[in-house]
Coordinates of C-alpha atoms in Angstrom, one line a residue:
X18 CA -16.3 -47.0 -32.8
X19 CA -17.8 -44.9 -30.0
X20 CA -15.7 -42.5 -28.0
X21 CA -17.9 -43.4 -25.0
X22 CA -19.9 -46.6 -25.0
X23 CA -23.2 -44.9 -24.1
X24 CA -25.8 -42.6 -25.7
X25 CA -26.5 -39.2 -24.3
X26 CA -28.8 -36.3 -25.3
X27 CA -25.9 -33.9 -25.1
X28 CA -22.2 -34.9 -25.3
X29 CA -19.3 -33.5 -23.4
X30 CA -16.0 -35.0 -22.5
X31 CA -15.5 -36.5 -19.1
X32 CA -12.2 -35.7 -17.3
X33 CA -10.8 -39.2 -17.2
X34 CA -10.4 -42.2 -19.5
X35 CA -12.7 -45.2 -19.0
X36 CA -11.2 -48.8 -19.5
X37 CA -13.5 -49.3 -22.4
X38 CA -12.1 -46.1 -24.0
X39 CA -8.6 -47.5 -23.8
X40 CA -9.7 -50.5 -25.7
X41 CA -11.5 -48.3 -28.3
X42 CA -8.3 -46.3 -28.8
X43 CA -6.3 -49.6 -29.2
X44 CA -8.8 -50.7 -31.9
X45 CA -8.5 -47.4 -33.8
X46 CA -4.7 -47.7 -33.7
X47 CA -4.9 -51.3 -34.9
X48 CA -7.2 -50.2 -37.8
X49 CA -4.7 -47.5 -38.6
X50 CA -1.9 -50.1 -38.8
X51 CA -3.7 -51.8 -41.6
X52 CA -4.4 -48.5 -43.4
X53 CA -8.2 -48.5 -42.7
X54 CA -10.3 -45.5 -43.6
X55 CA -11.3 -43.7 -40.4
X56 CA -14.4 -41.5 -40.5
X57 CA -14.4 -38.8 -37.9
X58 CA -17.5 -36.7 -37.2
X59 CA -18.5 -34.1 -34.7
X60 CA -15.9 -34.8 -32.0
X61 CA -12.9 -35.3 -34.4
X62 CA -10.8 -32.9 -32.3
X63 CA -11.5 -35.1 -29.2
X64 CA -10.5 -38.2 -31.0
X65 CA -7.3 -36.5 -32.2
X66 CA -6.4 -35.7 -28.6
X67 CA -7.1 -39.2 -27.4
X68 CA -5.3 -40.8 -30.4
X69 CA -2.7 -38.2 -31.5
X70 CA -1.6 -40.3 -34.5
X71 CA -5.0 -39.4 -36.1
X72 CA -3.9 -35.8 -36.7
X73 CA -1.4 -36.9 -39.4
X74 CA -3.0 -40.2 -40.5
X75 CA -3.6 -40.0 -44.3
X76 CA -6.8 -42.1 -44.3
X77 CA -9.0 -39.9 -42.1
X78 CA -12.1 -38.5 -43.7
X79 CA -14.6 -36.0 -42.2
X80 CA -18.1 -35.1 -43.3
X81 CA -18.9 -31.7 -44.8
X82 CA -21.5 -31.2 -42.1
X83 CA -20.0 -32.1 -38.7
X84 CA -23.4 -32.7 -37.0
X85 CA -24.6 -35.1 -39.6
X86 CA -23.9 -38.8 -39.1
X87 CA -25.0 -39.9 -42.5
X88 CA -22.4 -41.4 -44.9
X89 CA -23.8 -40.2 -48.2
X90 CA -22.4 -38.6 -51.4
X91 CA -23.8 -35.3 -50.3
X92 CA -22.1 -35.3 -46.9
X93 CA -18.5 -36.1 -48.1
X94 CA -16.3 -34.8 -50.9
X95 CA -16.4 -37.1 -53.9
X96 CA -12.9 -38.4 -53.2
X97 CA -13.7 -39.2 -49.5
X98 CA -17.0 -40.9 -50.4
X99 CA -15.2 -43.0 -53.0
X100 CA -12.6 -44.0 -50.3
X101 CA -15.4 -45.0 -47.9
X102 CA -17.3 -46.9 -50.6
X103 CA -14.1 -48.7 -51.7
X104 CA -13.3 -49.7 -48.1
X105 CA -16.8 -51.0 -47.5
X106 CA -16.9 -53.0 -50.7
X107 CA -13.5 -54.5 -49.9
X108 CA -14.8 -55.4 -46.4
X109 CA -17.9 -57.0 -47.8
X110 CA -15.8 -59.2 -50.1
X111 CA -13.5 -60.2 -47.3
X112 CA -16.4 -60.8 -44.9
X113 CA -18.0 -63.2 -47.3
X114 CA -14.8 -64.9 -48.2
X115 CA -13.9 -65.4 -44.5
X116 CA -17.4 -66.5 -43.5
X117 CA -17.6 -70.1 -42.2
X118 CA -19.1 -72.7 -44.3
X119 CA -22.5 -74.1 -43.4
X120 CA -23.9 -77.6 -43.7
X121 CA -22.8 -79.2 -47.0
X122 CA -19.8 -76.9 -47.2
X123 CA -21.7 -74.0 -48.7
X124 CA -20.9 -70.4 -47.9
X125 CA -23.7 -67.9 -47.1
X126 CA -25.2 -65.8 -49.9
X127 CA -22.9 -63.0 -51.1
X128 CA -23.3 -59.7 -49.2
X129 CA -24.6 -56.8 -51.2
X130 CA -22.0 -54.0 -51.7
X131 CA -24.0 -51.9 -54.1
X132 CA -24.1 -48.2 -53.4
X133 CA -26.2 -45.4 -54.9
X134 CA -26.2 -41.6 -54.3
X135 CA -28.9 -42.3 -51.7
X136 CA -27.0 -45.0 -49.8
X137 CA -26.5 -44.1 -46.2
X138 CA -25.0 -45.7 -43.1
X139 CA -25.7 -44.1 -39.8
X140 CA -23.1 -44.7 -37.2
X141 CA -23.4 -43.6 -33.6
X142 CA -23.9 -39.9 -33.0
X143 CA -20.2 -39.2 -32.5
X144 CA -19.7 -40.0 -36.2
X145 CA -16.7 -42.2 -35.7
X146 CA -16.6 -45.9 -36.5

């Protein structure tokens, strides 16, 4: 999830809330209501101002290096990386199970949910998704 729906060379908050941001905040709250793991990066404090419930939410994880957007074993504590990995594997199983059937009633090939110490996912520069 992006705090602002655009890319920029240097980020700074704008003094008002865009309609798209209100929707993003709603989606974050909705994810929290289902106990989703929330990864906050370099603007974690800004997210916690916009969605105050994040400050006490037990499933928030933050990287060791705030400026890095990589989700890797080296950038998170072992416990946090395990939580992220478990959430992604659970999502992959659900996504395949919920996938519509194609011709002949067959489901698409199973999504890969294998992770190694080198596995990385790079979200938007704000580090939150």
